[in-house]
Amino acid sequence: DVSLEQQVRALWTSFEQHSTEVRGLAAPRLDALITNAGALLNERTLSAEGVEITFGSHLLFGTYLLGKLAIPCLESTDGARMIVVSSGGMYNTKWPRWERAVSHQGRYDGQMAYAYAKRGQVLLCERWAQAHPSVSFVSCHPGWTATPAVDAAYGEQRKYLEPMRTPWEGAEGIVWLCITGQEQLESGGF
């Protein structure tokens, strides 16, 4: 559960242990990290750690913390990249004041909480691209994809997102970002 700091830290520890103990590597190797987990909830919901789930899963722990833990490993791997699956939904808003971004202020709006987190992911990639030039940081939008999560979040309003992509079509661009040469990537780009 990437909305929980403890579980993201445990995941990273497990990855490092698997790399060195099971695979026998001197140091973990990571060619690509994709962050694509999250939720779009219609009601403000806090995790067991007290963090609003949309913010925690998309941005704070699911992208920022996991990425921060991975950066040393990514920097030691030639051609490494981090692909952050954001959303065109972030075009609805600029980055708000912190209290609003973490849903501590004002009436909760699940669509806006999602848009703030997605905007934050894009801004984070821009900053990390400057701070860590040996790694490509790319954010992307998979297109509106027909998934159970989209059905749950949008219900009848889903029709306004048509035409929808299949899950394979949504993944296709993300996979390309993983396998294309680093020279083809615009680090910090969306």
Short mmCIF file of N, CA and C in Angstrom, two decimals:
data_model
loop_
_atom_site.label_atom_id
_atom_site.label_comp_id
_atom_site.label_asym_id
_atom_site.label_seq_id
_atom_site.Cartn_x
_atom_site.Cartn_y
_atom_site.Cartn_z
N ASP A 1 0.85 -1.17 0.00
CA ASP A 1 0.00 0.00 0.00
C ASP A 1 0.90 1.24 0.00
N VAL A 2 0.97 1.93 -1.13
CA VAL A 2 1.86 3.07 -1.24
C VAL A 2 1.32 4.34 -0.58
N SER A 3 0.16 4.25 0.06
CA SER A 3 -0.31 5.39 0.85
C SER A 3 0.26 5.34 2.26
N LEU A 4 1.04 4.31 2.55
CA LEU A 4 1.63 4.13 3.88
C LEU A 4 3.15 4.20 3.81
N GLU A 5 3.72 5.14 4.54
CA GLU A 5 5.17 5.31 4.56
C GLU A 5 5.89 4.02 4.96
N GLN A 6 5.40 3.39 6.01
CA GLN A 6 6.05 2.18 6.53
C GLN A 6 6.11 1.09 5.45
N GLN A 7 5.04 0.92 4.68
CA GLN A 7 5.04 -0.13 3.66
C GLN A 7 5.93 0.22 2.47
N VAL A 8 6.04 1.49 2.11
CA VAL A 8 6.94 1.89 1.03
C VAL A 8 8.38 1.65 1.46
N ARG A 9 8.71 2.01 2.69
CA ARG A 9 10.07 1.76 3.20
C ARG A 9 10.36 0.26 3.24
N ALA A 10 9.40 -0.54 3.65
CA ALA A 10 9.58 -1.99 3.70
C ALA A 10 9.76 -2.56 2.29
N LEU A 11 9.01 -2.04 1.33
CA LEU A 11 9.15 -2.46 -0.06
C LEU A 11 10.58 -2.21 -0.55
N TRP A 12 11.10 -1.02 -0.28
CA TRP A 12 12.45 -0.69 -0.74
C TRP A 12 13.49 -1.58 -0.07
N THR A 13 13.34 -1.81 1.22
CA THR A 13 14.27 -2.70 1.93
C THR A 13 14.24 -4.10 1.32
N SER A 14 13.05 -4.57 1.01
CA SER A 14 12.91 -5.88 0.39
C SER A 14 13.59 -5.92 -0.98
N PHE A 15 13.44 -4.86 -1.77
CA PHE A 15 14.09 -4.78 -3.08
C PHE A 15 15.61 -4.85 -2.92
N GLU A 16 16.15 -4.07 -1.99
CA GLU A 16 17.60 -4.07 -1.78
C GLU A 16 18.10 -5.45 -1.33
N GLN A 17 17.37 -6.08 -0.41
CA GLN A 17 17.77 -7.40 0.07
C GLN A 17 17.70 -8.43 -1.04
N HIS A 18 16.64 -8.39 -1.84
CA HIS A 18 16.51 -9.33 -2.96
C HIS A 18 17.66 -9.15 -3.94
N SER A 19 18.01 -7.91 -4.22
CA SER A 19 19.08 -7.63 -5.17
C SER A 19 20.42 -8.18 -4.71
N THR A 20 20.72 -8.00 -3.44
CA THR A 20 22.04 -8.41 -2.95
C THR A 20 22.07 -9.86 -2.48
N GLU A 21 21.05 -10.31 -1.77
CA GLU A 21 21.07 -11.65 -1.20
C GLU A 21 20.60 -12.71 -2.19
N VAL A 22 19.54 -12.46 -2.92
CA VAL A 22 18.99 -13.46 -3.83
C VAL A 22 19.68 -13.42 -5.19
N ARG A 23 19.83 -12.22 -5.73
CA ARG A 23 20.45 -12.08 -7.06
C ARG A 23 21.97 -12.03 -6.98
N GLY A 24 22.51 -11.84 -5.79
CA GLY A 24 23.95 -11.85 -5.60
C GLY A 24 24.68 -10.63 -6.14
N LEU A 25 23.98 -9.53 -6.31
CA LEU A 25 24.62 -8.31 -6.81
C LEU A 25 25.36 -7.61 -5.67
N ALA A 26 26.46 -6.94 -5.99
CA ALA A 26 27.20 -6.18 -4.98
C ALA A 26 26.37 -5.00 -4.49
N ALA A 27 25.58 -4.43 -5.39
CA ALA A 27 24.68 -3.31 -5.05
C ALA A 27 23.43 -3.46 -5.91
N PRO A 28 22.29 -2.98 -5.42
CA PRO A 28 21.06 -3.09 -6.22
C PRO A 28 21.19 -2.37 -7.56
N ARG A 29 20.58 -2.94 -8.57
CA ARG A 29 20.55 -2.33 -9.90
C ARG A 29 19.09 -2.06 -10.24
N LEU A 30 18.84 -0.86 -10.75
CA LEU A 30 17.48 -0.50 -11.11
C LEU A 30 17.53 0.29 -12.41
N ASP A 31 17.06 -0.32 -13.49
CA ASP A 31 17.06 0.34 -14.79
C ASP A 31 15.90 1.31 -14.94
N ALA A 32 14.76 0.97 -14.38
CA ALA A 32 13.58 1.83 -14.49
C ALA A 32 12.68 1.63 -13.28
N LEU A 33 12.11 2.73 -12.83
CA LEU A 33 11.11 2.71 -11.78
C LEU A 33 9.88 3.40 -12.33
N ILE A 34 8.75 2.71 -12.28
CA ILE A 34 7.47 3.28 -12.70
C ILE A 34 6.62 3.47 -11.45
N THR A 35 6.12 4.67 -11.25
CA THR A 35 5.17 4.89 -10.17
C THR A 35 3.81 5.14 -10.81
N ASN A 36 2.87 4.26 -10.49
CA ASN A 36 1.55 4.32 -11.11
C ASN A 36 0.45 3.87 -10.16
N ALA A 37 0.71 3.89 -8.87
CA ALA A 37 -0.32 3.46 -7.93
C ALA A 37 -1.01 4.67 -7.33
N GLY A 38 -2.25 4.54 -7.02
CA GLY A 38 -2.96 5.64 -6.38
C GLY A 38 -4.45 5.40 -6.37
N ALA A 39 -5.17 6.44 -6.01
CA ALA A 39 -6.62 6.32 -5.90
C ALA A 39 -7.25 7.68 -6.17
N LEU A 40 -8.48 7.66 -6.62
CA LEU A 40 -9.28 8.87 -6.75
C LEU A 40 -10.53 8.61 -5.91
N LEU A 41 -10.54 9.16 -4.72
CA LEU A 41 -11.63 8.92 -3.79
C LEU A 41 -12.57 10.12 -3.75
N ASN A 42 -13.85 9.85 -3.62
CA ASN A 42 -14.83 10.93 -3.61
C ASN A 42 -15.05 11.52 -2.22
N GLU A 43 -14.53 10.85 -1.18
CA GLU A 43 -14.62 11.35 0.19
C GLU A 43 -13.23 11.39 0.79
N ARG A 44 -12.96 12.41 1.60
CA ARG A 44 -11.66 12.52 2.27
C ARG A 44 -11.48 11.30 3.16
N THR A 45 -10.40 10.55 2.90
CA THR A 45 -10.12 9.33 3.63
C THR A 45 -8.67 9.36 4.08
N LEU A 46 -8.44 9.11 5.36
CA LEU A 46 -7.09 9.10 5.90
C LEU A 46 -6.58 7.66 5.99
N SER A 47 -5.29 7.52 5.77
CA SER A 47 -4.65 6.20 5.92
C SER A 47 -4.50 5.90 7.41
N ALA A 48 -4.04 4.71 7.72
CA ALA A 48 -3.78 4.33 9.11
C ALA A 48 -2.71 5.22 9.73
N GLU A 49 -1.90 5.88 8.89
CA GLU A 49 -0.86 6.79 9.37
C GLU A 49 -1.33 8.24 9.43
N GLY A 50 -2.61 8.48 9.11
CA GLY A 50 -3.18 9.81 9.23
C GLY A 50 -2.96 10.74 8.04
N VAL A 51 -2.58 10.18 6.89
CA VAL A 51 -2.34 10.97 5.68
C VAL A 51 -3.49 10.74 4.71
N GLU A 52 -3.97 11.81 4.08
CA GLU A 52 -5.03 11.68 3.09
C GLU A 52 -4.54 10.74 1.98
N ILE A 53 -5.34 9.75 1.63
CA ILE A 53 -4.90 8.64 0.78
C ILE A 53 -4.52 9.07 -0.63
N THR A 54 -5.27 9.95 -1.25
CA THR A 54 -4.92 10.37 -2.62
C THR A 54 -3.56 11.04 -2.63
N PHE A 55 -3.33 11.97 -1.71
CA PHE A 55 -2.05 12.67 -1.62
C PHE A 55 -0.92 11.69 -1.27
N GLY A 56 -1.15 10.83 -0.31
CA GLY A 56 -0.12 9.88 0.12
C GLY A 56 0.27 8.89 -0.95
N SER A 57 -0.72 8.33 -1.62
CA SER A 57 -0.42 7.27 -2.61
C SER A 57 0.15 7.83 -3.90
N HIS A 58 -0.39 8.91 -4.40
CA HIS A 58 0.09 9.45 -5.67
C HIS A 58 1.40 10.22 -5.52
N LEU A 59 1.51 11.02 -4.47
CA LEU A 59 2.63 11.95 -4.41
C LEU A 59 3.60 11.70 -3.25
N LEU A 60 3.14 11.80 -2.02
CA LEU A 60 4.05 11.81 -0.88
C LEU A 60 4.85 10.52 -0.74
N PHE A 61 4.18 9.39 -0.72
CA PHE A 61 4.89 8.13 -0.52
C PHE A 61 5.06 7.34 -1.82
N GLY A 62 4.01 7.31 -2.65
CA GLY A 62 4.04 6.51 -3.87
C GLY A 62 4.97 7.04 -4.93
N THR A 63 5.29 8.35 -4.90
CA THR A 63 6.23 8.91 -5.87
C THR A 63 7.44 9.52 -5.16
N TYR A 64 7.21 10.48 -4.26
CA TYR A 64 8.34 11.17 -3.63
C TYR A 64 9.21 10.22 -2.80
N LEU A 65 8.63 9.55 -1.82
CA LEU A 65 9.45 8.70 -0.94
C LEU A 65 10.08 7.55 -1.71
N LEU A 66 9.28 6.84 -2.51
CA LEU A 66 9.84 5.72 -3.27
C LEU A 66 10.93 6.20 -4.21
N GLY A 67 10.70 7.32 -4.88
CA GLY A 67 11.72 7.87 -5.77
C GLY A 67 12.97 8.29 -5.02
N LYS A 68 12.81 8.95 -3.88
CA LYS A 68 13.95 9.40 -3.08
C LYS A 68 14.79 8.20 -2.62
N LEU A 69 14.13 7.13 -2.22
CA LEU A 69 14.86 5.92 -1.83
C LEU A 69 15.58 5.30 -3.02
N ALA A 70 14.99 5.41 -4.21
CA ALA A 70 15.55 4.77 -5.40
C ALA A 70 16.64 5.58 -6.08
N ILE A 71 16.68 6.88 -5.87
CA ILE A 71 17.62 7.73 -6.61
C ILE A 71 19.07 7.26 -6.54
N PRO A 72 19.62 6.91 -5.39
CA PRO A 72 21.01 6.44 -5.39
C PRO A 72 21.23 5.22 -6.29
N CYS A 73 20.28 4.32 -6.28
CA CYS A 73 20.36 3.12 -7.12
C CYS A 73 20.22 3.50 -8.60
N LEU A 74 19.30 4.37 -8.91
CA LEU A 74 19.12 4.82 -10.29
C LEU A 74 20.38 5.55 -10.78
N GLU A 75 20.97 6.36 -9.93
CA GLU A 75 22.18 7.10 -10.33
C GLU A 75 23.36 6.18 -10.60
N SER A 76 23.36 5.02 -9.99
CA SER A 76 24.48 4.10 -10.21
C SER A 76 24.23 3.14 -11.37
N THR A 77 23.11 3.29 -12.07
CA THR A 77 22.76 2.44 -13.21
C THR A 77 22.73 3.29 -14.48
N ASP A 78 23.60 2.98 -15.43
CA ASP A 78 23.64 3.73 -16.69
C ASP A 78 22.29 3.67 -17.40
N GLY A 79 21.84 4.80 -17.88
CA GLY A 79 20.61 4.86 -18.65
C GLY A 79 19.34 4.74 -17.84
N ALA A 80 19.42 4.83 -16.51
CA ALA A 80 18.25 4.64 -15.66
C ALA A 80 17.25 5.78 -15.83
N ARG A 81 16.00 5.43 -15.55
CA ARG A 81 14.93 6.41 -15.64
C ARG A 81 13.84 6.10 -14.63
N MET A 82 13.12 7.16 -14.27
CA MET A 82 11.93 7.03 -13.42
C MET A 82 10.77 7.59 -14.22
N ILE A 83 9.77 6.75 -14.41
CA ILE A 83 8.58 7.14 -15.16
C ILE A 83 7.44 7.31 -14.15
N VAL A 84 6.91 8.50 -14.09
CA VAL A 84 5.83 8.81 -13.16
C VAL A 84 4.55 8.95 -13.97
N VAL A 85 3.60 8.07 -13.71
CA VAL A 85 2.34 8.11 -14.43
C VAL A 85 1.46 9.14 -13.74
N SER A 86 1.37 10.28 -14.39
CA SER A 86 0.58 11.39 -13.88
C SER A 86 -0.76 11.36 -14.62
N SER A 87 -1.28 12.51 -14.97
CA SER A 87 -2.57 12.54 -15.64
C SER A 87 -2.80 13.90 -16.27
N GLY A 88 -3.48 13.90 -17.39
CA GLY A 88 -3.92 15.15 -17.98
C GLY A 88 -4.90 15.86 -17.05
N GLY A 89 -5.43 15.13 -16.06
CA GLY A 89 -6.30 15.74 -15.07
C GLY A 89 -5.63 16.86 -14.29
N MET A 90 -4.29 16.88 -14.32
CA MET A 90 -3.57 17.94 -13.60
C MET A 90 -3.68 19.28 -14.31
N TYR A 91 -4.10 19.28 -15.58
CA TYR A 91 -4.26 20.54 -16.30
C TYR A 91 -5.39 21.40 -15.72
N ASN A 92 -6.24 20.80 -14.88
CA ASN A 92 -7.35 21.54 -14.29
C ASN A 92 -6.93 22.57 -13.25
N THR A 93 -5.68 22.50 -12.79
CA THR A 93 -5.29 23.37 -11.69
C THR A 93 -3.79 23.60 -11.64
N LYS A 94 -3.41 24.70 -11.03
CA LYS A 94 -2.00 24.93 -10.70
C LYS A 94 -1.77 24.32 -9.32
N TRP A 95 -0.50 24.27 -8.90
CA TRP A 95 -0.19 23.74 -7.57
C TRP A 95 -0.75 24.70 -6.52
N PRO A 96 -1.54 24.20 -5.57
CA PRO A 96 -2.16 25.07 -4.56
C PRO A 96 -1.25 25.30 -3.35
N ARG A 97 -1.77 26.04 -2.38
CA ARG A 97 -1.08 26.15 -1.10
C ARG A 97 -1.01 24.77 -0.48
N TRP A 98 0.02 24.53 0.33
CA TRP A 98 0.28 23.22 0.91
C TRP A 98 -0.94 22.67 1.66
N GLU A 99 -1.58 23.49 2.47
CA GLU A 99 -2.72 23.03 3.27
C GLU A 99 -3.83 22.47 2.38
N ARG A 100 -4.00 23.07 1.22
CA ARG A 100 -5.02 22.61 0.28
C ARG A 100 -4.55 21.34 -0.43
N ALA A 101 -3.28 21.30 -0.80
CA ALA A 101 -2.75 20.13 -1.52
C ALA A 101 -2.87 18.85 -0.70
N VAL A 102 -2.70 18.97 0.61
CA VAL A 102 -2.77 17.78 1.47
C VAL A 102 -4.17 17.57 2.04
N SER A 103 -5.13 18.34 1.53
CA SER A 103 -6.55 18.23 1.90
C SER A 103 -6.82 18.51 3.37
N HIS A 104 -6.06 19.44 3.96
CA HIS A 104 -6.30 19.84 5.35
C HIS A 104 -7.15 21.09 5.43
N GLN A 105 -7.47 21.70 4.29
CA GLN A 105 -8.18 22.96 4.29
C GLN A 105 -9.30 22.93 3.26
N GLY A 106 -10.44 23.46 3.60
CA GLY A 106 -11.54 23.56 2.66
C GLY A 106 -12.33 22.27 2.54
N ARG A 107 -13.40 22.35 1.76
CA ARG A 107 -14.24 21.18 1.49
C ARG A 107 -13.46 20.21 0.60
N TYR A 108 -13.53 18.94 0.91
CA TYR A 108 -12.80 17.94 0.14
C TYR A 108 -13.46 17.71 -1.22
N ASP A 109 -12.67 17.72 -2.25
CA ASP A 109 -13.11 17.43 -3.61
C ASP A 109 -12.14 16.40 -4.17
N GLY A 110 -12.60 15.17 -4.34
CA GLY A 110 -11.73 14.09 -4.79
C GLY A 110 -11.06 14.36 -6.13
N GLN A 111 -11.80 14.99 -7.05
CA GLN A 111 -11.23 15.32 -8.36
C GLN A 111 -10.07 16.30 -8.22
N MET A 112 -10.24 17.30 -7.35
CA MET A 112 -9.18 18.29 -7.16
C MET A 112 -8.01 17.70 -6.38
N ALA A 113 -8.28 16.86 -5.39
CA ALA A 113 -7.19 16.21 -4.65
C ALA A 113 -6.33 15.39 -5.63
N TYR A 114 -6.98 14.71 -6.54
CA TYR A 114 -6.29 13.94 -7.57
C TYR A 114 -5.47 14.87 -8.48
N ALA A 115 -6.08 15.96 -8.93
CA ALA A 115 -5.39 16.91 -9.81
C ALA A 115 -4.19 17.54 -9.12
N TYR A 116 -4.32 17.89 -7.83
CA TYR A 116 -3.19 18.47 -7.10
C TYR A 116 -2.04 17.47 -7.01
N ALA A 117 -2.36 16.22 -6.69
CA ALA A 117 -1.31 15.20 -6.57
C ALA A 117 -0.63 14.98 -7.91
N LYS A 118 -1.41 14.94 -8.98
CA LYS A 118 -0.84 14.74 -10.32
C LYS A 118 0.01 15.93 -10.75
N ARG A 119 -0.43 17.15 -10.43
CA ARG A 119 0.37 18.34 -10.72
C ARG A 119 1.68 18.26 -9.93
N GLY A 120 1.59 17.86 -8.68
CA GLY A 120 2.79 17.72 -7.85
C GLY A 120 3.78 16.73 -8.42
N GLN A 121 3.30 15.62 -9.00
CA GLN A 121 4.20 14.64 -9.61
C GLN A 121 4.99 15.26 -10.76
N VAL A 122 4.32 16.03 -11.59
CA VAL A 122 4.98 16.66 -12.74
C VAL A 122 6.03 17.65 -12.26
N LEU A 123 5.69 18.47 -11.27
CA LEU A 123 6.65 19.43 -10.72
C LEU A 123 7.84 18.73 -10.08
N LEU A 124 7.59 17.62 -9.39
CA LEU A 124 8.66 16.85 -8.78
C LEU A 124 9.63 16.32 -9.83
N CYS A 125 9.11 15.79 -10.92
CA CYS A 125 9.98 15.30 -12.00
C CYS A 125 10.83 16.43 -12.58
N GLU A 126 10.25 17.60 -12.73
CA GLU A 126 11.01 18.74 -13.24
C GLU A 126 12.18 19.06 -12.31
N ARG A 127 11.94 19.08 -11.02
CA ARG A 127 12.99 19.40 -10.04
C ARG A 127 14.04 18.30 -9.97
N TRP A 128 13.61 17.05 -9.94
CA TRP A 128 14.58 15.96 -9.87
C TRP A 128 15.42 15.88 -11.13
N ALA A 129 14.87 16.22 -12.28
CA ALA A 129 15.65 16.21 -13.52
C ALA A 129 16.82 17.18 -13.42
N GLN A 130 16.61 18.31 -12.78
CA GLN A 130 17.69 19.28 -12.60
C GLN A 130 18.68 18.82 -11.55
N ALA A 131 18.19 18.24 -10.47
CA ALA A 131 19.05 17.85 -9.36
C ALA A 131 19.84 16.57 -9.62
N HIS A 132 19.33 15.71 -10.49
CA HIS A 132 19.96 14.40 -10.74
C HIS A 132 20.06 14.16 -12.25
N PRO A 133 20.96 14.86 -12.93
CA PRO A 133 21.00 14.81 -14.40
C PRO A 133 21.40 13.46 -15.01
N SER A 134 21.96 12.55 -14.23
CA SER A 134 22.33 11.26 -14.81
C SER A 134 21.14 10.31 -14.94
N VAL A 135 20.01 10.68 -14.34
CA VAL A 135 18.79 9.87 -14.40
C VAL A 135 17.74 10.65 -15.19
N SER A 136 16.97 9.98 -16.03
CA SER A 136 15.86 10.62 -16.73
C SER A 136 14.60 10.50 -15.87
N PHE A 137 13.98 11.62 -15.58
CA PHE A 137 12.72 11.67 -14.84
C PHE A 137 11.65 12.16 -15.81
N VAL A 138 10.67 11.31 -16.10
CA VAL A 138 9.65 11.63 -17.09
C VAL A 138 8.28 11.38 -16.48
N SER A 139 7.39 12.33 -16.63
CA SER A 139 6.00 12.11 -16.24
C SER A 139 5.17 11.98 -17.51
N CYS A 140 4.09 11.24 -17.42
CA CYS A 140 3.28 10.99 -18.62
C CYS A 140 1.82 10.79 -18.26
N HIS A 141 0.99 10.89 -19.27
CA HIS A 141 -0.45 10.64 -19.14
C HIS A 141 -0.77 9.44 -20.02
N PRO A 142 -1.33 8.38 -19.45
CA PRO A 142 -1.62 7.19 -20.25
C PRO A 142 -2.87 7.31 -21.12
N GLY A 143 -3.53 8.46 -21.05
CA GLY A 143 -4.82 8.60 -21.71
C GLY A 143 -5.90 8.06 -20.78
N TRP A 144 -7.12 8.44 -21.03
CA TRP A 144 -8.21 7.92 -20.20
C TRP A 144 -8.40 6.46 -20.55
N THR A 145 -8.20 5.61 -19.56
CA THR A 145 -8.15 4.17 -19.76
C THR A 145 -9.31 3.49 -19.03
N ALA A 146 -9.97 2.59 -19.72
CA ALA A 146 -11.12 1.88 -19.16
C ALA A 146 -10.65 0.88 -18.11
N THR A 147 -10.80 1.26 -16.85
CA THR A 147 -10.43 0.39 -15.74
C THR A 147 -11.54 0.41 -14.70
N PRO A 148 -11.57 -0.56 -13.80
CA PRO A 148 -12.55 -0.52 -12.71
C PRO A 148 -12.40 0.73 -11.84
N ALA A 149 -11.17 1.23 -11.69
CA ALA A 149 -10.95 2.43 -10.87
C ALA A 149 -11.62 3.65 -11.51
N VAL A 150 -11.54 3.78 -12.83
CA VAL A 150 -12.19 4.89 -13.52
C VAL A 150 -13.71 4.76 -13.37
N ASP A 151 -14.23 3.54 -13.50
CA ASP A 151 -15.67 3.32 -13.31
C ASP A 151 -16.11 3.74 -11.91
N ALA A 152 -15.32 3.35 -10.90
CA ALA A 152 -15.68 3.66 -9.51
C ALA A 152 -15.61 5.16 -9.25
N ALA A 153 -14.62 5.83 -9.81
CA ALA A 153 -14.43 7.26 -9.56
C ALA A 153 -15.44 8.12 -10.31
N TYR A 154 -15.78 7.73 -11.54
CA TYR A 154 -16.59 8.60 -12.39
C TYR A 154 -18.03 8.15 -12.58
N GLY A 155 -18.33 6.88 -12.35
CA GLY A 155 -19.71 6.40 -12.52
C GLY A 155 -20.27 6.78 -13.87
N GLU A 156 -21.46 7.38 -13.87
CA GLU A 156 -22.14 7.79 -15.12
C GLU A 156 -21.36 8.88 -15.87
N GLN A 157 -20.55 9.65 -15.16
CA GLN A 157 -19.79 10.73 -15.79
C GLN A 157 -18.66 10.18 -16.68
N ARG A 158 -18.41 8.90 -16.59
CA ARG A 158 -17.37 8.25 -17.39
C ARG A 158 -17.58 8.49 -18.89
N LYS A 159 -18.81 8.65 -19.31
CA LYS A 159 -19.11 8.83 -20.73
C LYS A 159 -18.43 10.08 -21.30
N TYR A 160 -18.13 11.07 -20.45
CA TYR A 160 -17.47 12.29 -20.92
C TYR A 160 -15.98 12.09 -21.20
N LEU A 161 -15.46 10.94 -20.81
CA LEU A 161 -14.06 10.62 -21.04
C LEU A 161 -13.85 9.81 -22.32
N GLU A 162 -14.92 9.47 -22.97
CA GLU A 162 -14.85 8.66 -24.20
C GLU A 162 -14.15 9.44 -25.30
N PRO A 163 -13.45 8.79 -26.20
CA PRO A 163 -13.23 7.34 -26.22
C PRO A 163 -12.14 6.94 -25.23
N MET A 164 -12.36 5.83 -24.58
CA MET A 164 -11.42 5.31 -23.59
C MET A 164 -10.44 4.36 -24.25
N ARG A 165 -9.26 4.30 -23.70
CA ARG A 165 -8.25 3.34 -24.15
C ARG A 165 -8.42 2.03 -23.40
N THR A 166 -7.93 0.96 -23.98
CA THR A 166 -7.88 -0.31 -23.27
C THR A 166 -6.69 -0.24 -22.31
N PRO A 167 -6.64 -1.12 -21.31
CA PRO A 167 -5.47 -1.13 -20.43
C PRO A 167 -4.15 -1.30 -21.22
N TRP A 168 -4.15 -2.14 -22.24
CA TRP A 168 -2.93 -2.31 -23.04
C TRP A 168 -2.55 -0.99 -23.72
N GLU A 169 -3.51 -0.31 -24.29
CA GLU A 169 -3.22 0.97 -24.95
C GLU A 169 -2.71 2.01 -23.95
N GLY A 170 -3.25 1.98 -22.74
CA GLY A 170 -2.78 2.90 -21.70
C GLY A 170 -1.35 2.60 -21.27
N ALA A 171 -0.98 1.32 -21.29
CA ALA A 171 0.37 0.92 -20.87
C ALA A 171 1.40 1.09 -21.97
N GLU A 172 0.98 1.13 -23.20
CA GLU A 172 1.90 1.13 -24.33
C GLU A 172 2.94 2.26 -24.27
N GLY A 173 2.52 3.47 -24.04
CA GLY A 173 3.45 4.61 -23.97
C GLY A 173 4.39 4.51 -22.77
N ILE A 174 3.88 3.99 -21.67
CA ILE A 174 4.69 3.82 -20.46
C ILE A 174 5.80 2.81 -20.73
N VAL A 175 5.46 1.72 -21.39
CA VAL A 175 6.46 0.71 -21.74
C VAL A 175 7.51 1.30 -22.68
N TRP A 176 7.08 2.11 -23.65
CA TRP A 176 8.03 2.74 -24.55
C TRP A 176 9.02 3.60 -23.77
N LEU A 177 8.53 4.36 -22.78
CA LEU A 177 9.42 5.18 -21.97
C LEU A 177 10.44 4.34 -21.21
N CYS A 178 10.08 3.11 -20.89
CA CYS A 178 11.01 2.21 -20.19
C CYS A 178 12.11 1.67 -21.09
N ILE A 179 11.80 1.45 -22.35
CA ILE A 179 12.76 0.73 -23.20
C ILE A 179 13.47 1.58 -24.23
N THR A 180 13.00 2.78 -24.49
CA THR A 180 13.65 3.62 -25.49
C THR A 180 15.01 4.10 -24.97
N GLY A 181 15.88 4.48 -25.88
CA GLY A 181 17.17 5.00 -25.48
C GLY A 181 17.02 6.29 -24.67
N GLN A 182 17.91 6.49 -23.73
CA GLN A 182 17.82 7.65 -22.84
C GLN A 182 17.87 8.96 -23.63
N GLU A 183 18.56 8.95 -24.78
CA GLU A 183 18.66 10.15 -25.60
C GLU A 183 17.31 10.55 -26.20
N GLN A 184 16.35 9.62 -26.21
CA GLN A 184 15.01 9.92 -26.72
C GLN A 184 14.12 10.59 -25.68
N LEU A 185 14.58 10.60 -24.42
CA LEU A 185 13.76 11.13 -23.34
C LEU A 185 14.10 12.58 -23.04
N GLU A 186 13.11 13.36 -22.73
CA GLU A 186 13.31 14.73 -22.28
C GLU A 186 13.11 14.72 -20.77
N SER A 187 14.24 14.63 -20.03
CA SER A 187 14.15 14.55 -18.59
C SER A 187 13.46 15.79 -18.04
N GLY A 188 12.48 15.56 -17.17
CA GLY A 188 11.68 16.64 -16.62
C GLY A 188 10.43 16.92 -17.42
N GLY A 189 10.32 16.30 -18.59
CA GLY A 189 9.18 16.55 -19.47
C GLY A 189 7.95 15.77 -19.08
N PHE A 190 6.80 16.26 -19.56
CA PHE A 190 5.50 15.58 -19.37
C PHE A 190 5.00 15.18 -20.73
#
